[in-house]
Amino acid sequence: ILSENRSLSIRGAQEEDPPDPQLMRLDNMLLAEGVSGPEKGGGSAAAAAAAAASGGASDNSIEHSDYRAKLTQIRQIYHTELEKYEQACNEFTTHVMNLLREQSRTRPISPKEIERMVGIIHRKFSSIQMQLKQSTCEAVMILRSRFLDARRKRRNFSKQATEILNEYFYSHLSNPYPSEEAKEELAKKCSITVSQVSNWFGNKRIRYKKNIGKFQEEANLYAAKTAVTAAHAVAAAVQNSQTNSPTTPNSGSSGSFNLPNSGDMFLSMQSLNGDSYQGAQVGANVQSQVDTLRHVISQTAGYSEALGGNTMYSPHGLNANGGWHDTTTPSAVISPTEGPGSVHSDTSN
DNA sequence: GTTTATGATTTGTG
DNA sequence: CACAAATCATAAAC
């Protein structure tokens, strides 16, 4: 009898004589969510995530890994608790049986009474199990709602991803519109989706334009980051006017990029950007670096922050009215540093 | 707690 | 459809 009871209680997770519809619902849901399903490996819900994670499809592995971790956690708790209850149930049953057996020596105990006792015990424990399942379901639901509704659970991108994006943005300030291809590349590098990249650039553009002053520091930082290589490129292109090597990056805390002869440098840059050199040897591929360098140089050339407003140095291709795109331009303001040669065809990558 | 930063969404335009 | 702009909702900082 005892062994029979044990096996019954072990199996007894779902089968109660009255097939409680609520219980069935819970069980089905837990099974569907992969909580009560196969221990490891691929749950039904985890299948997609697993494919994304191992398949190298950078799409949403990051988003789902978190989800999966939490789900696993829930599953573990669920199983642990379930096991605990079963064990407790068995122990308690045994205990009661022993008690009854002992009492049977002093007074007659009918098998019916024993059966009744066992029934009571099992009902008690299965109601506990029900509660367990219910709360587990609840937890899964909450988890799901938090992860399904992307807007609710906003995760910041990793520092690294932000670095990469900013680097691209500030080194293409004159035309911060990555091509589809470039977006894909960025997405891959940042482990985010292409649309996330698009979102990021959309937000960045509008917010940069809205308050350029606020982004000056950041712009300088990222400009300085690539300034070394940019300086090299420019220096190679403009062989003259190279008195001193641009010193060390200087980890520009307050934009102190110590250029030796900024004025001259700036002039050469202008001519470079203007016409004379444009097509010759340094083509558009230097343009991005010119962008970045110009920023630094203008800083060094005695340009205080935004407070006054950027008159002469209306930053990079952004005409004084604002807007890279120039839709229905009310006034054609020509950026002084931007010569006749407009900047497009960026030769990304 | 409040404020700021930031990713996502909605709306509107060409 | 890509984009700008406004807006939402949350994360992170204070």
Tab-separated table of C-alpha atoms (C1' of nucleotides) in Angstrom:
chain	number	residue	atom	x	y	z
A	1	ILE	CA	0.000	0.000	0.000
A	2	LEU	CA	2.708	2.340	0.986
A	3	SER	CA	4.685	1.889	-2.173
A	4	GLU	CA	1.590	2.353	-4.152
A	5	ASN	CA	0.931	5.576	-2.398
A	6	ARG	CA	4.402	6.792	-2.989
A	7	SER	CA	4.290	6.200	-6.649
A	8	LEU	CA	0.943	7.812	-6.752
A	9	SER	CA	2.184	10.893	-5.025
A	10	ILE	CA	5.206	11.119	-7.246
A	11	ARG	CA	3.117	10.902	-10.308
A	12	GLY	CA	0.424	12.776	-8.587
A	13	ALA	CA	1.426	16.034	-10.067
A	14	GLN	CA	-1.416	16.243	-12.477
A	15	GLU	CA	-3.757	13.366	-12.057
A	16	GLU	CA	-6.397	13.951	-9.526
A	17	ASP	CA	-9.511	11.994	-9.893
A	18	PRO	CA	-11.503	15.101	-10.557
A	19	PRO	CA	-9.679	16.635	-13.523
A	20	ASP	CA	-9.661	20.113	-12.207
A	21	PRO	CA	-9.878	22.420	-15.222
A	22	GLN	CA	-7.911	25.086	-13.482
A	23	LEU	CA	-5.139	22.691	-12.656
A	24	MET	CA	-5.076	21.470	-16.189
A	25	ARG	CA	-4.828	24.974	-17.429
A	26	LEU	CA	-1.876	25.673	-15.204
A	27	ASP	CA	-0.171	22.476	-16.196
A	28	ASN	CA	-0.633	23.169	-19.837
A	29	MET	CA	0.759	26.588	-19.486
A	30	LEU	CA	3.771	25.451	-17.541
A	31	LEU	CA	4.403	22.830	-20.128
A	32	ALA	CA	4.074	25.330	-22.934
A	33	GLU	CA	6.457	27.721	-21.287
A	34	GLY	CA	8.985	24.985	-20.895
A	35	VAL	CA	8.905	25.114	-17.137
A	36	SER	CA	7.661	21.634	-16.505
A	37	GLY	CA	8.888	20.242	-19.778
A	38	PRO	CA	12.210	18.544	-20.463
A	39	GLU	CA	14.792	19.564	-17.973
A	40	LYS	CA	17.471	21.009	-20.144
A	41	GLY	CA	18.063	21.163	-23.802
A	42	GLY	CA	15.294	22.651	-25.832
A	43	GLY	CA	12.078	23.644	-24.340
A	44	SER	CA	9.379	24.733	-26.695
A	45	ALA	CA	9.755	28.323	-25.706
A	46	ALA	CA	13.495	28.117	-25.577
A	47	ALA	CA	13.843	26.708	-29.047
A	48	ALA	CA	13.806	30.033	-30.794
A	49	ALA	CA	16.148	31.569	-28.314
A	50	ALA	CA	18.518	28.677	-28.584
A	51	ALA	CA	18.584	28.985	-32.325
A	52	ALA	CA	19.335	32.649	-32.083
A	53	ALA	CA	21.999	32.133	-29.477
A	54	SER	CA	23.982	29.423	-31.171
A	55	GLY	CA	23.107	30.213	-34.733
A	56	GLY	CA	25.150	33.348	-34.636
A	57	ALA	CA	22.185	35.316	-35.812
A	58	SER	CA	22.921	38.347	-33.774
A	59	ASP	CA	19.333	39.362	-33.891
A	60	ASN	CA	18.021	38.942	-30.421
A	61	SER	CA	20.241	36.578	-28.564
A	62	ILE	CA	21.069	39.192	-26.026
A	63	GLU	CA	17.492	40.025	-25.309
A	64	HIS	CA	16.583	36.423	-24.930
A	65	SER	CA	19.508	35.244	-22.931
A	66	ASP	CA	18.315	37.265	-20.047
A	67	TYR	CA	14.860	35.916	-20.456
A	68	ARG	CA	16.084	32.390	-20.655
A	69	ALA	CA	18.224	32.758	-17.596
A	70	LYS	CA	15.287	33.948	-15.611
A	71	LEU	CA	13.084	31.221	-16.966
A	72	THR	CA	15.625	28.622	-16.008
A	73	GLN	CA	15.729	30.082	-12.575
A	74	ILE	CA	11.986	29.814	-12.264
A	75	ARG	CA	12.053	26.298	-13.544
A	76	GLN	CA	14.667	25.288	-11.033
A	77	ILE	CA	12.741	26.746	-8.167
A	78	TYR	CA	9.623	25.099	-9.396
A	79	HIS	CA	11.191	21.690	-9.605
A	80	THR	CA	12.927	22.015	-6.312
A	81	GLU	CA	9.761	22.999	-4.586
A	82	LEU	CA	7.792	20.316	-6.282
A	83	GLU	CA	10.236	17.708	-5.183
A	84	LYS	CA	10.252	19.054	-1.693
A	85	TYR	CA	6.498	18.809	-1.491
A	86	GLU	CA	6.453	15.298	-2.783
A	87	GLN	CA	9.027	14.246	-0.308
A	88	ALA	CA	7.210	15.939	2.506
A	89	CYS	CA	4.014	14.314	1.417
A	90	ASN	CA	5.590	10.902	1.450
A	91	GLU	CA	7.198	11.425	4.783
A	92	PHE	CA	4.059	12.663	6.301
A	93	THR	CA	2.083	9.803	4.918
A	94	THR	CA	4.562	7.319	6.257
A	95	HIS	CA	4.499	8.993	9.576
A	96	VAL	CA	0.758	8.877	9.803
A	97	MET	CA	0.701	5.268	8.731
A	98	ASN	CA	3.143	4.350	11.410
A	99	LEU	CA	1.104	6.199	13.933
A	100	LEU	CA	-2.024	4.437	12.891
A	101	ARG	CA	-0.288	1.106	12.942
A	102	GLU	CA	0.853	1.710	16.430
A	103	GLN	CA	-2.586	2.689	17.485
A	104	SER	CA	-4.018	-0.369	15.877
A	105	ARG	CA	-2.541	-2.337	18.723
A	106	THR	CA	-4.686	-0.615	21.264
A	107	ARG	CA	-7.739	-0.037	19.199
A	108	PRO	CA	-9.137	-1.444	16.025
A	109	ILE	CA	-8.580	0.669	12.987
A	110	SER	CA	-10.517	0.033	9.899
A	111	PRO	CA	-8.840	0.136	6.480
A	112	LYS	CA	-11.389	2.682	5.524
A	113	GLU	CA	-10.088	5.054	8.117
A	114	ILE	CA	-6.592	4.683	6.816
A	115	GLU	CA	-7.725	5.346	3.339
A	116	ARG	CA	-9.535	8.420	4.483
A	117	MET	CA	-6.468	9.733	6.223
A	118	VAL	CA	-4.310	9.222	3.185
A	119	GLY	CA	-6.872	10.921	1.063
A	120	ILE	CA	-6.915	13.932	3.314
A	121	ILE	CA	-3.164	14.154	3.284
A	122	HIS	CA	-2.969	13.970	-0.444
A	123	ARG	CA	-5.627	16.539	-0.949
A	124	LYS	CA	-3.806	18.849	1.354
A	125	PHE	CA	-0.565	18.465	-0.483
A	126	SER	CA	-1.996	18.709	-3.911
A	127	SER	CA	-3.599	21.961	-2.964
A	128	ILE	CA	-0.152	23.161	-1.996
A	129	GLN	CA	1.122	21.986	-5.335
A	130	MET	CA	-1.622	23.874	-7.005
A	131	GLN	CA	-0.547	26.980	-5.238
A	132	LEU	CA	3.008	26.383	-6.316
A	133	LYS	CA	1.963	26.019	-9.890
A	134	GLN	CA	-0.159	29.049	-9.757
A	135	SER	CA	2.563	31.263	-8.429
A	136	THR	CA	5.000	29.813	-10.917
A	137	CYS	CA	2.600	30.621	-13.694
A	138	GLU	CA	2.283	34.081	-12.364
A	139	ALA	CA	6.030	34.523	-12.311
A	140	VAL	CA	6.325	33.315	-15.871
A	141	MET	CA	3.566	35.629	-16.964
A	142	ILE	CA	5.275	38.583	-15.385
A	143	LEU	CA	8.566	37.587	-16.911
A	144	ARG	CA	6.948	37.276	-20.281
A	145	SER	CA	5.169	40.560	-20.138
A	146	ARG	CA	8.352	42.274	-19.158
A	147	PHE	CA	10.305	40.829	-22.020
A	148	LEU	CA	7.655	40.712	-24.637
A	149	ASP	CA	6.765	44.311	-24.287
A	150	ALA	CA	10.032	45.726	-25.416
A	151	ARG	CA	9.017	49.199	-24.578
A	152	ARG	CA	8.440	48.313	-20.989
A	153	LYS	CA	11.739	46.746	-20.330
A	154	ARG	CA	14.166	49.119	-21.889
A	155	ARG	CA	17.708	47.921	-21.669
A	156	ASN	CA	20.531	50.282	-22.245
A	157	PHE	CA	23.029	49.163	-24.774
A	158	SER	CA	26.328	47.995	-23.524
A	159	LYS	CA	29.047	50.537	-23.037
A	160	GLN	CA	30.940	48.978	-25.845
A	161	ALA	CA	28.040	49.199	-28.242
A	162	THR	CA	27.522	52.837	-27.396
A	163	GLU	CA	31.185	53.442	-28.014
A	164	ILE	CA	31.011	51.949	-31.449
A	165	LEU	CA	27.892	53.840	-32.368
A	166	ASN	CA	29.229	57.113	-31.107
A	167	GLU	CA	32.457	56.569	-32.893
A	168	TYR	CA	30.639	56.149	-36.130
A	169	PHE	CA	28.355	59.051	-35.488
A	170	TYR	CA	31.043	61.552	-34.682
A	171	SER	CA	33.328	60.470	-37.418
A	172	HIS	CA	30.518	60.884	-39.903
A	173	LEU	CA	29.092	64.015	-38.461
A	174	SER	CA	28.753	65.646	-41.809
A	175	ASN	CA	26.452	62.923	-42.923
A	176	PRO	CA	25.454	60.662	-40.091
A	177	TYR	CA	23.266	58.416	-42.140
A	178	PRO	CA	24.760	54.966	-42.272
A	179	SER	CA	23.813	52.953	-45.282
A	180	GLU	CA	21.903	49.782	-44.892
A	181	GLU	CA	25.108	47.917	-45.175
A	182	ALA	CA	26.838	50.031	-42.605
A	183	LYS	CA	23.895	49.592	-40.316
A	184	GLU	CA	24.166	45.887	-40.588
A	185	GLU	CA	27.799	46.020	-39.781
A	186	LEU	CA	27.221	48.233	-36.807
A	187	ALA	CA	24.410	46.017	-35.644
A	188	LYS	CA	26.678	43.049	-35.810
A	189	LYS	CA	29.458	44.768	-33.966
A	190	CYS	CA	27.128	45.988	-31.277
A	191	SER	CA	25.086	42.838	-30.969
A	192	ILE	CA	21.889	44.697	-31.598
A	193	THR	CA	19.394	44.689	-34.415
A	194	VAL	CA	19.504	46.870	-37.468
A	195	SER	CA	16.369	48.669	-36.433
A	196	GLN	CA	17.955	49.365	-33.111
A	197	VAL	CA	20.830	50.933	-34.943
A	198	SER	CA	18.380	53.003	-36.923
A	199	ASN	CA	16.599	54.015	-33.773
A	200	TRP	CA	19.841	54.977	-32.190
A	201	PHE	CA	20.903	57.155	-35.076
A	202	GLY	CA	17.488	58.713	-35.267
A	203	ASN	CA	17.558	59.586	-31.626
A	204	LYS	CA	21.138	60.683	-31.776
A	205	ARG	CA	20.655	62.971	-34.732
A	206	ILE	CA	17.652	64.707	-33.301
A	207	ARG	CA	19.157	65.053	-29.871
A	208	TYR	CA	22.474	66.215	-31.136
A	209	LYS	CA	20.864	68.810	-33.281
A	210	LYS	CA	18.581	69.932	-30.526
A	211	ASN	CA	21.348	70.770	-28.183
A	212	ILE	CA	24.728	70.727	-29.729
A	213	GLY	CA	26.326	72.324	-26.728
A	214	LYS	CA	25.407	69.435	-24.580
A	215	PHE	CA	27.183	67.068	-26.893
A	216	GLN	CA	30.317	69.103	-27.372
A	217	GLU	CA	32.259	67.285	-24.777
A	218	GLU	CA	31.241	63.948	-26.102
A	219	ALA	CA	31.975	65.026	-29.631
A	220	ASN	CA	35.435	66.136	-28.669
A	221	LEU	CA	36.058	62.951	-26.874
A	222	TYR	CA	35.189	60.810	-29.801
A	223	ALA	CA	36.879	63.160	-32.201
A	224	ALA	CA	40.048	62.947	-30.221
A	225	LYS	CA	39.736	59.243	-30.202
A	226	THR	CA	40.218	59.016	-33.897
A	227	ALA	CA	42.241	62.172	-34.196
A	228	VAL	CA	45.500	60.340	-34.042
A	229	THR	CA	44.787	58.291	-37.063
A	230	ALA	CA	43.104	61.201	-38.733
A	231	ALA	CA	46.101	63.336	-38.086
A	232	HIS	CA	48.279	60.733	-39.624
A	233	ALA	CA	46.158	60.549	-42.688
A	234	VAL	CA	45.995	64.246	-43.096
A	235	ALA	CA	49.640	64.637	-42.393
A	236	ALA	CA	50.425	62.155	-45.053
A	237	ALA	CA	48.200	63.955	-47.442
A	238	VAL	CA	49.438	67.386	-46.626
A	239	GLN	CA	53.074	66.772	-46.422
A	240	ASN	CA	54.047	70.271	-45.518
A	241	SER	CA	53.081	72.150	-42.407
A	242	GLN	CA	54.094	69.306	-40.238
A	243	THR	CA	56.168	70.780	-37.521
A	244	ASN	CA	55.473	68.456	-34.759
A	245	SER	CA	53.830	65.182	-34.262
A	246	PRO	CA	50.493	65.640	-32.636
A	247	THR	CA	51.740	64.570	-29.266
A	248	THR	CA	50.005	61.873	-27.416
A	249	PRO	CA	46.268	61.528	-27.450
A	250	ASN	CA	46.287	63.295	-24.129
A	251	SER	CA	43.121	61.551	-23.071
A	252	GLY	CA	41.390	64.819	-23.604
A	253	SER	CA	39.608	65.563	-20.481
A	254	SER	CA	38.795	69.100	-21.373
A	255	GLY	CA	39.541	68.889	-25.012
A	256	SER	CA	43.134	69.799	-24.574
A	257	PHE	CA	44.375	68.379	-27.750
A	258	ASN	CA	47.658	70.100	-28.021
A	259	LEU	CA	48.090	70.761	-31.649
A	260	PRO	CA	51.304	72.541	-32.510
A	261	ASN	CA	50.229	75.032	-35.066
A	262	SER	CA	46.565	74.896	-35.229
A	263	GLY	CA	46.152	77.921	-37.372
A	264	ASP	CA	48.297	76.618	-40.140
A	265	MET	CA	46.797	73.260	-39.777
A	266	PHE	CA	43.385	74.681	-40.060
A	267	LEU	CA	44.288	76.537	-43.204
A	268	SER	CA	45.691	73.508	-44.810
A	269	MET	CA	42.614	71.711	-43.871
A	270	GLN	CA	40.518	74.313	-45.495
A	271	SER	CA	42.372	74.154	-48.678
A	272	LEU	CA	42.197	70.461	-48.499
A	273	ASN	CA	38.550	70.520	-47.986
A	274	GLY	CA	38.001	73.265	-50.468
A	275	ASP	CA	39.076	72.230	-53.850
A	276	SER	CA	42.701	72.069	-54.568
A	277	TYR	CA	43.416	68.750	-53.094
A	278	GLN	CA	40.059	67.287	-53.144
A	279	GLY	CA	40.188	64.991	-56.042
A	280	ALA	CA	43.872	64.543	-56.300
A	281	GLN	CA	45.182	62.058	-53.872
A	282	VAL	CA	43.100	62.433	-50.806
A	283	GLY	CA	39.615	61.755	-51.793
A	284	ALA	CA	36.468	61.360	-49.886
A	285	ASN	CA	37.923	58.649	-47.816
A	286	VAL	CA	39.641	61.227	-45.734
A	287	GLN	CA	36.509	63.200	-45.359
A	288	SER	CA	35.301	61.502	-42.259
A	289	GLN	CA	38.606	62.002	-40.645
A	290	VAL	CA	38.589	65.576	-41.710
A	291	ASP	CA	35.318	65.921	-39.951
A	292	THR	CA	36.698	64.630	-36.816
A	293	LEU	CA	39.872	66.598	-37.000
A	294	ARG	CA	38.176	69.801	-37.820
A	295	HIS	CA	36.275	69.484	-34.684
A	296	VAL	CA	39.342	69.160	-32.590
A	297	ILE	CA	41.151	71.871	-34.383
A	298	SER	CA	38.390	74.345	-34.089
A	299	GLN	CA	38.387	73.700	-30.425
A	300	THR	CA	42.044	74.291	-30.136
A	301	ALA	CA	41.846	77.348	-32.247
A	302	GLY	CA	40.181	79.194	-29.474
A	303	TYR	CA	36.631	78.229	-29.751
A	304	SER	CA	34.722	78.385	-26.572
A	305	GLU	CA	31.731	76.276	-25.970
A	306	ALA	CA	28.270	76.621	-27.225
A	307	LEU	CA	27.267	79.524	-25.067
A	308	GLY	CA	27.960	82.067	-27.675
A	309	GLY	CA	26.586	79.997	-30.411
A	310	ASN	CA	28.497	78.484	-33.198
A	311	THR	CA	28.575	81.077	-35.826
A	312	MET	CA	31.638	80.456	-37.818
A	313	TYR	CA	31.863	76.887	-36.883
A	314	SER	CA	28.425	75.721	-37.399
A	315	PRO	CA	29.321	72.189	-36.749
A	316	HIS	CA	29.983	70.032	-39.684
A	317	GLY	CA	27.618	70.074	-42.467
A	318	LEU	CA	24.871	70.988	-40.166
A	319	ASN	CA	23.792	74.268	-41.571
A	320	ALA	CA	23.081	76.994	-39.139
A	321	ASN	CA	19.430	76.296	-39.286
A	322	GLY	CA	20.047	72.799	-38.265
A	323	GLY	CA	19.334	69.745	-40.196
A	324	TRP	CA	21.474	67.601	-42.319
A	325	HIS	CA	18.651	66.882	-44.547
A	326	ASP	CA	17.547	70.287	-45.589
A	327	THR	CA	13.912	69.855	-46.248
A	328	THR	CA	12.279	73.005	-47.465
A	329	THR	CA	15.221	75.054	-46.439
A	330	PRO	CA	14.057	78.495	-45.482
A	331	SER	CA	17.443	80.016	-45.908
A	332	ALA	CA	20.383	78.578	-47.644
A	333	VAL	CA	23.054	79.185	-45.120
A	334	ILE	CA	26.350	78.016	-46.328
A	335	SER	CA	28.608	76.714	-43.720
A	336	PRO	CA	31.811	78.664	-44.042
A	337	THR	CA	34.004	75.668	-43.771
A	338	GLU	CA	31.977	73.777	-46.221
A	339	GLY	CA	33.105	74.700	-49.619
A	340	PRO	CA	31.403	74.146	-52.905
A	341	GLY	CA	32.174	70.518	-52.812
A	342	SER	CA	29.403	68.932	-50.856
A	343	VAL	CA	30.121	65.856	-48.984
A	344	HIS	CA	28.510	62.710	-49.967
A	345	SER	CA	29.563	59.355	-51.161
A	346	ASP	CA	31.165	58.520	-47.962
A	347	THR	CA	32.819	55.288	-48.907
A	348	SER	CA	31.847	53.582	-45.767
A	349	ASN	CA	34.012	50.804	-44.621
B	1	DG	C1'	11.640	60.782	-3.882
B	2	DT	C1'	13.164	63.982	-8.467
B	3	DT	C1'	15.714	64.654	-12.549
B	4	DT	C1'	18.245	63.264	-16.485
B	5	DA	C1'	19.538	59.816	-20.059
B	6	DT	C1'	18.075	56.766	-23.345
B	7	DG	C1'	15.795	53.191	-26.203
B	8	DA	C1'	11.361	52.530	-28.400
B	9	DT	C1'	7.064	54.036	-30.358
B	10	DT	C1'	3.862	57.104	-32.653
B	11	DT	C1'	2.793	60.516	-35.900
B	12	DG	C1'	3.430	63.020	-40.025
B	13	DT	C1'	5.890	64.090	-44.408
B	14	DG	C1'	7.743	63.350	-48.982
C	1	DC	C1'	10.044	53.016	-46.764
C	2	DA	C1'	13.475	56.381	-44.332
C	3	DC	C1'	13.382	60.090	-41.798
C	4	DA	C1'	12.238	64.048	-38.265
C	5	DA	C1'	9.847	65.262	-34.436
C	6	DA	C1'	7.206	64.549	-30.483
C	7	DT	C1'	6.224	61.428	-27.052
C	8	DC	C1'	6.343	57.517	-24.024
C	9	DA	C1'	8.317	54.548	-20.472
C	10	DT	C1'	12.016	53.016	-18.248
C	11	DA	C1'	17.089	53.025	-16.473
C	12	DA	C1'	20.393	55.394	-14.180
C	13	DA	C1'	21.960	59.199	-11.641
C	14	DC	C1'	21.112	62.526	-8.039
